[in-house]
Amino acid sequence: MARRPLPRILSSGSAQIARSREIARTAADSATDVLHPLITVTRGLRKLAAAARARWAATPKDRRGPTLFLVAAVVLAVVLMPYGPLFALVTLMGAAAWKGRERPVVKTGPDEAEVARLKGLYEALVPYFSVPEDPAPLFAHGGDWSGVFDEYAFDEDGRPTRLRIAYPPYFTDGEPAARARVEQLLHAKSGRGREYLFDWDEEGNRLVMSVLPALPTTIAAQRFVTVPGETVLGFTDADAVQRTVPVVTADGAEDAPAVVWRTGPRSTEPHLLAVGQPGSGTTSLLRSLALQALPHGDVLIVEGTGSGEYACLVGREGVLGVESALSGALGCLQWAAQETERRLIAANQARQAGRPAPEDTRRPLWILVDRPGVLGHLAAAEGRQDPQELLQVPLRHGRAAHVTVVVAEQFDSVDTLHETVRTHTRARVVLGPAPADRIAWALGAKPHTTPVPQVPPGRGYARLGTGPVLRLQVPATPDPYDDATSEAHRQAVLELLPERLPAVTPPLEKVPESAAPPAPAPATVPEPLAEPAAPGHPAPRHAPVPAEG
């Protein structure tokens, strides 16, 4: 049967309807453009009225009368002014136009570049989060990425700053090697040069990757609010620790999250080892610890490099000695070992007699050793005792004797550290750029963040005993005698230094002019080390340092 043609009115009706819709849309757009100022003012008046109504509702009832009288007085003054109503109308229209202007559109989803990056990350994760036996895989080539990335955020350059990834339950998230492969991939695909934090939720099968902001470097050396026995190693992220310390920065006073190290008889990590690259800030860390220890104890410093980094502490109250030569270092460390034994004997005898320990045995003694590997090399060349061997007694028995040992060494010389030093320094600090495996070796655990190749001095990681690995920024404590030190940091360090001890010089006898010149004095013989003081007698406050031959 042949089809009958449709009536003309029906065949051409759709075209007329489409043409009518286009005409109506064009007219509406034109009207909107013409009436746009009126629409803006009307929207602004509505917002101003709503704000005035909310303000009136928030006004207490006892103050509504005076407020209404003040508004009426202002309106009357405006009406009586020349051109007052016109000026008030123009002001009201201007405020309404400003209040009713269109706000920028809030971005609710990723743009094309961000979608392309998310698709790339999804495709790159397919080999790690999928197996052929999975009938309904979350990750598959050409799959839907929106069901995997629950949350995402990007910076101005289009690089992801936060990702929440859902992975299948059969992924071996309990194996460090499997985690490391995924973290390395995300680090490479999301952009290098930034520090990423990876938080694995094994129960919920979720991985959150976030970019950590850089720790502030504006905190300089100062008096921190701590009790005796507490030392601030540096500052970390706000969500990593539960304690904050009030500090003064270049921007003002604030509360900063601090990494507090506790020493003394009740400490589980009485000694510390700091490792880093040259110029990473290990010497600044030792200076910071010395300045914090001096108000409550005595400090003995052994410097292996002999570069004079601790010259500002020479002759200060509480500083028992600053030695850089091999003979002086051996003498100081031998005295420290004998002093540790004397304290143990005195405290033991006092406990047996039912008395408290003597006061001189409870005053903290800090032994700071910088670069002991250099001194060990010199001792081996001269056939003398390695200074690290003299640290065995303070390291093993220092906690009971109120003796704290801090050792700083560089990565290229860590193999020269004795086993005793490695075993008894349970508090660890790693400063400067270093590979993740080296950081894990020094701290005993791998950090949860990705190390960056370029960091400022004093930036690194810290771990106290078996605790978590924390990011660390050491307070700026440079050498005040260095010409490259800024004036603000120089003054900050100088204000913390104790007063200098008065120099003791023997009186000079007047020699007659006619007298012959005296014969040359014999060579100075090093004084023998003082034996440990008998119980009940105070120990010397200064270590007897032998003179070099």
XYZ file of C-alpha atoms in Angstrom:
549
model
C 0.000 0.000 0.000
C 1.406 3.410 -0.918
C 1.940 5.901 1.881
C -0.071 9.076 1.814
C 1.898 12.308 2.101
C 1.485 14.193 5.361
C -0.495 17.356 5.348
C 1.540 20.479 4.700
C 0.701 21.934 8.063
C 2.110 18.862 9.816
C 5.275 18.572 7.728
C 6.230 22.179 8.176
C 5.099 22.533 11.798
C 8.306 21.346 13.402
C 10.381 23.838 11.431
C 8.052 26.672 12.433
C 8.197 25.619 16.087
C 12.021 25.538 16.028
C 12.075 28.953 14.350
C 9.677 30.324 16.972
C 11.835 28.985 19.793
C 14.935 30.599 18.296
C 13.144 33.929 18.000
C 11.901 33.705 21.598
C 15.402 32.814 22.864
C 16.936 35.739 20.987
C 14.313 38.114 22.379
C 14.886 36.854 25.891
C 18.660 37.337 25.565
C 18.145 40.854 24.241
C 15.754 41.703 27.045
C 18.204 40.310 29.575
C 20.987 42.483 28.178
C 18.789 45.570 28.246
C 17.353 44.928 31.680
C 20.625 43.653 33.194
C 21.260 46.850 35.241
C 17.716 46.750 36.599
C 18.069 43.063 37.450
C 21.368 43.736 39.223
C 19.937 46.640 41.259
C 16.849 44.624 42.168
C 18.983 41.707 43.333
C 21.121 44.093 45.377
C 18.081 45.752 46.983
C 16.767 42.355 47.950
C 20.097 41.425 49.559
C 20.307 44.771 51.382
C 16.783 44.344 52.700
C 17.571 40.832 53.882
C 20.727 42.062 55.622
C 18.806 44.915 57.298
C 16.084 42.547 58.437
C 18.663 40.124 59.882
C 20.456 42.994 61.619
C 17.171 44.207 63.120
C 16.312 40.713 64.340
C 19.751 40.387 65.971
C 19.395 43.722 67.794
C 18.324 43.321 71.457
C 14.870 44.611 72.284
C 16.192 47.171 74.764
C 18.325 48.746 72.016
C 15.738 48.796 69.229
C 14.203 52.071 70.376
C 17.471 54.067 70.341
C 18.420 52.439 67.048
C 15.105 53.404 65.439
C 15.449 56.959 66.754
C 18.979 57.215 65.315
C 17.800 55.974 61.909
C 14.904 58.457 61.892
C 17.280 61.296 62.795
C 19.613 60.353 59.937
C 16.702 60.189 57.463
C 15.419 63.595 58.632
C 18.892 65.128 58.282
C 19.214 63.748 54.767
C 15.780 65.089 53.785
C 16.575 68.592 55.091
C 19.958 68.737 53.310
C 20.142 70.356 49.856
C 20.010 67.583 47.278
C 19.989 65.167 50.192
C 17.296 62.795 48.885
C 18.929 62.667 45.454
C 22.333 61.926 46.989
C 20.799 59.246 49.228
C 19.045 57.647 46.242
C 22.241 57.569 44.187
C 24.145 56.072 47.133
C 21.455 53.424 47.664
C 21.437 52.480 43.969
C 25.245 52.261 43.922
C 25.300 50.040 47.011
C 22.567 47.840 45.557
C 24.429 47.520 42.242
C 27.625 46.534 44.061
C 25.777 44.091 46.294
C 23.878 42.510 43.427
C 26.789 42.067 41.027
C 27.343 38.574 39.681
C 29.793 36.439 41.599
C 32.424 34.394 39.809
C 31.294 30.907 39.043
C 32.577 28.418 41.593
C 34.455 25.557 40.023
C 32.681 22.294 40.807
C 34.647 19.793 38.753
C 37.950 19.249 36.982
C 38.666 20.926 33.673
C 39.906 19.177 30.578
C 43.586 19.291 31.562
C 42.833 17.927 35.032
C 40.630 15.180 33.610
C 43.448 14.181 31.269
C 45.881 14.000 34.189
C 43.469 11.901 36.248
C 42.994 9.539 33.310
C 46.756 9.244 32.959
C 47.131 8.383 36.658
C 44.341 5.834 36.357
C 45.927 4.114 33.371
C 49.341 4.104 35.071
C 47.905 2.387 38.175
C 46.186 -0.397 36.219
C 49.177 -2.824 36.292
C 49.531 -2.375 40.075
C 45.875 -2.617 41.148
C 44.487 -5.301 38.808
C 44.806 -9.023 38.163
C 43.475 -11.051 35.202
C 41.285 -13.200 37.470
C 39.202 -10.235 38.704
C 35.731 -10.436 37.028
C 34.881 -6.792 37.805
C 38.164 -4.915 38.207
C 38.291 -1.393 39.599
C 41.296 -0.672 37.398
C 41.140 -1.633 33.740
C 42.517 -0.047 30.607
C 39.915 2.358 29.298
C 37.868 2.105 32.518
C 36.039 4.782 34.483
C 38.407 6.813 36.625
C 35.616 8.643 38.495
C 34.796 5.540 40.536
C 38.372 5.254 41.796
C 39.344 8.836 42.720
C 36.954 9.812 45.524
C 38.640 13.168 46.207
C 41.052 15.257 44.207
C 42.508 18.749 44.299
C 44.915 20.601 42.010
C 47.211 23.603 42.319
C 47.535 26.571 39.975
C 49.823 24.608 37.644
C 47.331 21.771 37.249
C 49.313 19.294 39.362
C 47.404 17.188 41.897
C 47.830 18.216 45.523
C 45.473 15.654 47.049
C 44.159 12.295 45.808
C 42.014 9.706 47.538
C 42.316 6.424 45.701
C 40.184 3.314 46.192
C 42.091 0.109 45.456
C 40.909 -3.529 45.388
C 41.051 -5.597 48.604
C 43.432 -8.165 47.143
C 46.248 -5.623 46.769
C 49.117 -6.487 49.122
C 49.125 -3.198 51.016
C 50.852 -4.857 53.966
C 54.083 -5.380 52.007
C 56.478 -2.400 52.023
C 57.764 -3.259 48.547
C 54.278 -3.126 47.027
C 53.562 0.176 48.730
C 56.879 1.626 47.608
C 56.151 0.838 43.949
C 52.812 2.637 44.054
C 54.230 5.613 45.944
C 57.110 5.942 43.504
C 54.702 5.905 40.562
C 52.400 8.534 42.060
C 55.404 10.669 42.967
C 56.721 10.573 39.412
C 53.344 11.144 37.722
C 52.158 13.906 40.059
C 55.291 16.043 39.792
C 58.710 15.881 41.382
C 60.274 18.471 43.656
C 57.460 18.331 46.215
C 57.108 16.386 49.447
C 54.225 13.901 49.388
C 52.547 12.161 52.299
C 51.018 8.721 51.691
C 48.406 7.556 54.197
C 47.342 3.926 53.710
C 43.984 2.858 55.154
C 44.275 -0.913 55.086
C 40.813 -1.490 56.564
C 38.980 0.691 54.073
C 41.282 -0.024 51.099
C 41.951 3.652 50.552
C 45.168 5.546 49.816
C 45.355 9.297 50.423
C 48.178 11.189 48.746
C 48.667 14.799 49.806
C 51.331 17.425 49.201
C 52.864 18.735 52.420
C 53.668 22.431 52.765
C 57.248 23.359 53.518
C 58.106 23.727 57.193
C 58.753 27.351 58.224
C 62.360 28.502 58.498
C 61.532 31.732 60.352
C 62.062 30.323 63.866
C 65.459 31.302 65.260
C 67.244 30.337 68.479
C 65.399 31.558 71.582
C 64.345 30.525 75.074
C 61.733 27.830 74.642
C 59.092 27.158 77.265
C 60.244 23.760 78.566
C 61.025 22.192 81.922
C 64.482 20.897 82.925
C 65.100 17.641 81.129
C 63.230 18.692 77.964
C 64.957 19.913 74.835
C 63.398 21.190 71.609
C 65.030 19.505 68.631
C 62.989 21.484 66.128
C 59.520 21.929 64.730
C 57.278 19.694 62.646
C 53.761 19.407 61.203
C 50.798 20.438 63.328
C 49.045 17.054 63.088
C 52.209 15.041 63.871
C 52.604 15.962 67.557
C 50.269 16.955 70.365
C 52.412 19.671 71.928
C 53.003 23.233 70.829
C 55.540 25.730 72.114
C 55.105 29.519 72.014
C 57.781 31.001 69.771
C 58.655 34.354 68.267
C 59.085 34.354 64.491
C 59.749 37.008 61.912
C 55.967 37.379 61.489
C 55.170 37.631 65.202
C 54.381 35.336 68.122
C 52.649 32.013 67.528
C 52.363 28.464 68.861
C 54.487 26.028 66.836
C 54.356 22.206 67.019
C 57.659 21.117 68.530
C 59.623 17.873 68.613
C 60.539 17.654 72.309
C 63.312 15.280 73.376
C 63.316 14.192 77.018
C 66.600 13.274 78.724
C 67.577 12.190 82.212
C 67.104 9.050 84.320
C 63.499 8.512 83.179
C 64.203 8.907 79.486
C 64.044 5.920 77.169
C 66.245 7.696 74.609
C 68.976 9.380 76.703
C 71.483 9.861 73.839
C 71.181 11.221 70.303
C 72.886 10.668 66.953
C 72.614 13.292 64.196
C 73.648 12.431 60.639
C 73.679 14.662 57.580
C 75.458 15.959 54.538
C 78.016 18.799 54.705
C 76.144 22.041 55.300
C 72.943 20.279 56.334
C 72.807 21.868 59.799
C 74.109 19.205 62.212
C 76.499 21.715 63.792
C 73.637 24.204 64.201
C 71.647 21.462 65.922
C 74.482 20.876 68.410
C 74.754 24.618 69.052
C 71.011 24.776 69.682
C 71.207 21.876 72.134
C 74.141 23.488 73.940
C 72.311 26.801 74.361
C 69.254 25.012 75.739
C 71.321 22.847 78.134
C 73.479 25.603 79.642
C 70.800 27.179 81.908
C 70.367 23.877 83.771
C 73.633 21.950 83.296
C 77.215 21.796 82.097
C 78.391 21.256 78.521
C 81.584 19.626 77.233
C 82.219 20.032 73.488
C 84.616 18.002 71.349
C 84.953 19.297 67.793
C 86.630 16.977 65.315
C 86.900 19.362 62.388
C 88.703 22.149 64.242
C 86.911 24.821 62.221
C 86.008 26.931 65.252
C 82.232 26.519 64.920
C 81.892 26.582 68.725
C 84.226 29.499 69.454
C 81.322 31.544 70.796
C 81.010 29.084 73.712
C 84.646 29.213 74.817
C 85.042 30.586 78.341
C 81.318 30.788 79.036
C 79.704 29.920 82.335
C 78.811 26.229 82.352
C 81.021 25.312 79.386
C 83.605 22.861 80.749
C 85.697 22.944 77.623
C 85.747 23.216 73.836
C 88.443 20.937 72.407
C 89.376 20.298 68.794
C 92.878 18.817 69.135
C 93.354 15.087 69.597
C 95.182 15.374 72.938
C 92.592 17.710 74.395
C 89.728 15.572 73.127
C 91.210 12.442 74.696
C 91.739 14.236 77.990
C 88.196 15.632 78.073
C 86.529 12.348 77.181
C 88.644 10.440 79.703
C 87.598 12.914 82.381
C 83.958 12.496 81.280
C 84.224 8.721 81.700
C 85.747 9.128 85.162
C 83.100 11.708 86.094
C 80.344 9.303 85.045
C 81.839 6.581 87.245
C 82.232 9.021 90.160
C 78.594 10.035 89.909
C 77.446 6.435 89.877
C 79.545 5.580 92.947
C 78.416 8.674 94.860
C 74.753 8.104 94.060
C 74.986 4.432 95.005
C 76.641 5.184 98.357
C 74.041 7.844 99.103
C 71.191 5.430 98.398
C 72.770 2.779 100.605
C 73.050 5.323 103.410
C 69.436 6.413 102.961
C 70.362 9.912 101.781
C 69.481 11.722 98.561
C 72.067 11.799 95.836
C 74.558 14.695 96.087
C 73.677 17.825 94.207
C 76.741 17.681 91.958
C 75.709 14.227 90.715
C 72.255 15.453 89.692
C 73.386 18.424 87.626
C 73.061 17.419 83.954
C 76.272 16.951 82.015
C 76.100 17.185 78.217
C 78.860 15.737 76.042
C 78.618 17.041 72.471
C 80.920 15.308 69.972
C 81.011 16.692 66.420
C 82.685 14.577 63.719
C 84.376 11.905 65.887
C 85.467 10.065 62.738
C 88.081 12.744 62.017
C 89.572 12.363 65.480
C 89.531 8.588 65.107
C 91.490 8.845 61.872
C 94.107 11.066 63.534
C 94.328 8.701 66.504
C 94.877 5.725 64.209
C 97.628 7.607 62.350
C 99.415 8.422 65.610
C 98.815 5.015 67.174
C 96.683 6.397 69.995
C 93.334 5.438 71.465
C 90.193 6.201 69.479
C 88.141 8.884 71.301
C 84.970 6.895 70.653
C 86.215 4.147 72.962
C 86.085 6.638 75.843
C 82.372 7.224 75.147
C 81.407 3.700 76.154
C 80.992 4.497 79.863
C 78.912 7.709 79.348
C 76.768 5.968 76.722
C 76.075 2.842 78.775
C 75.673 4.419 82.209
C 74.958 8.050 81.400
C 71.210 7.879 81.932
C 71.572 6.984 85.632
C 74.360 9.566 86.085
C 72.502 12.465 84.388
C 74.981 12.399 81.495
C 73.726 12.948 77.933
C 75.834 12.229 74.845
C 75.103 13.778 71.451
C 77.152 12.654 68.439
C 77.031 14.319 65.011
C 78.578 12.724 61.943
C 78.343 12.974 58.153
C 76.978 10.284 55.884
C 80.358 9.614 54.290
C 81.863 8.763 57.702
C 79.074 6.856 59.438
C 80.962 3.610 58.908
C 83.597 4.904 61.368
C 81.077 5.033 64.211
C 81.607 2.318 66.805
C 78.938 -0.225 67.538
C 78.470 1.210 71.035
C 77.608 4.615 69.603
C 75.100 3.136 67.173
C 73.477 0.932 69.801
C 72.997 3.461 72.607
C 71.934 6.498 70.527
C 68.242 5.662 70.240
C 67.187 9.218 69.377
C 68.082 9.869 65.748
C 68.084 12.932 63.494
C 68.816 13.022 59.758
C 69.343 16.431 58.156
C 69.807 17.474 54.569
C 68.932 15.742 51.282
C 69.409 11.985 51.314
C 67.929 8.948 49.566
C 65.056 7.168 51.263
C 67.120 4.028 51.930
C 69.817 6.025 53.744
C 67.209 7.797 55.841
C 65.615 4.446 56.697
C 69.030 3.040 57.667
C 69.807 5.967 59.972
C 66.369 6.196 61.605
C 65.500 2.503 61.637
C 62.235 3.167 59.777
C 61.251 4.607 56.438
C 59.674 8.074 56.427
C 56.072 8.377 55.272
C 56.975 11.243 52.973
C 59.076 11.468 49.842
C 62.409 13.284 50.406
C 63.078 16.228 48.127
C 66.469 16.882 46.503
C 66.801 20.500 47.686
C 66.126 21.496 51.304
C 67.232 24.454 53.448
C 69.771 23.924 56.253
C 68.294 22.276 59.312
C 65.551 20.419 57.399
C 65.243 16.664 57.823
C 63.626 13.921 59.876
C 63.662 12.866 63.532
C 62.713 9.687 65.340
C 62.767 9.195 69.096
C 63.267 5.538 69.925
C 60.519 3.434 68.360
C 58.229 6.388 67.702
C 57.076 7.625 64.318
C 59.326 9.389 61.851
C 58.649 13.131 62.005
C 59.610 15.915 59.680
C 61.962 18.355 61.397
C 63.146 21.916 60.991
C 65.930 22.875 63.419
C 65.726 26.449 64.755
C 68.268 28.677 63.066
C 71.337 28.733 65.339
C 74.289 29.877 63.195
C 77.759 30.815 64.347
C 77.490 34.450 65.524
C 81.129 35.057 64.552
C 80.510 34.053 60.940
C 80.389 36.980 58.504
C 77.606 35.303 56.498
C 75.256 35.266 59.510
C 72.429 37.770 59.397
C 72.280 40.410 62.081
C 68.971 39.145 63.480
C 70.266 35.580 63.908
C 73.571 36.852 65.338
C 71.811 38.861 68.021
C 69.465 35.951 68.802
C 72.408 33.633 69.509
C 74.437 36.230 71.427
C 71.500 36.921 73.741
C 71.372 33.249 74.717
C 75.076 32.890 75.499
C 75.983 32.830 79.215
C 78.389 35.347 80.674
C 82.089 34.826 80.195
C 84.144 33.598 83.108
C 86.790 36.050 84.327
C 90.214 35.183 82.950
C 92.673 34.154 85.671
C 96.160 35.561 85.003
C 99.097 35.216 87.433
C 100.466 38.490 88.827
C 103.613 39.757 87.128
C 106.637 40.500 89.305
C 108.602 43.631 88.615
C 112.052 42.767 87.266
C 114.901 45.287 87.622
C 116.177 46.666 84.343
C 119.742 45.725 85.225
C 118.872 42.106 85.841
C 119.806 39.556 83.252
C 117.002 37.926 81.251
C 115.717 34.780 82.927
C 116.566 31.393 81.581
C 113.958 29.809 79.311
C 111.277 27.888 81.172
C 111.207 24.134 80.769
C 108.623 22.545 78.510
C 105.178 22.296 80.005
C 104.369 18.814 81.179
C 100.723 17.765 80.877
C 99.018 17.485 84.224
C 97.705 14.050 85.075
C 93.971 13.595 85.003
C 92.297 14.102 88.332
C 91.131 10.979 90.030
C 87.411 10.681 90.774
C 86.519 12.657 93.852
C 85.828 10.763 97.013
C 82.222 10.403 98.074
C 80.959 13.490 99.802
C 83.386 15.848 98.062
C 82.197 17.950 95.113
C 83.609 17.190 91.708
C 85.499 19.878 89.771
C 83.269 22.051 87.632
C 85.785 22.200 84.806
C 87.438 19.313 83.079
C 91.229 19.280 83.513
C 92.432 19.563 79.946
C 96.080 18.578 79.446
C 98.327 20.843 77.450
C 99.578 19.621 74.113
C 103.192 18.609 73.839
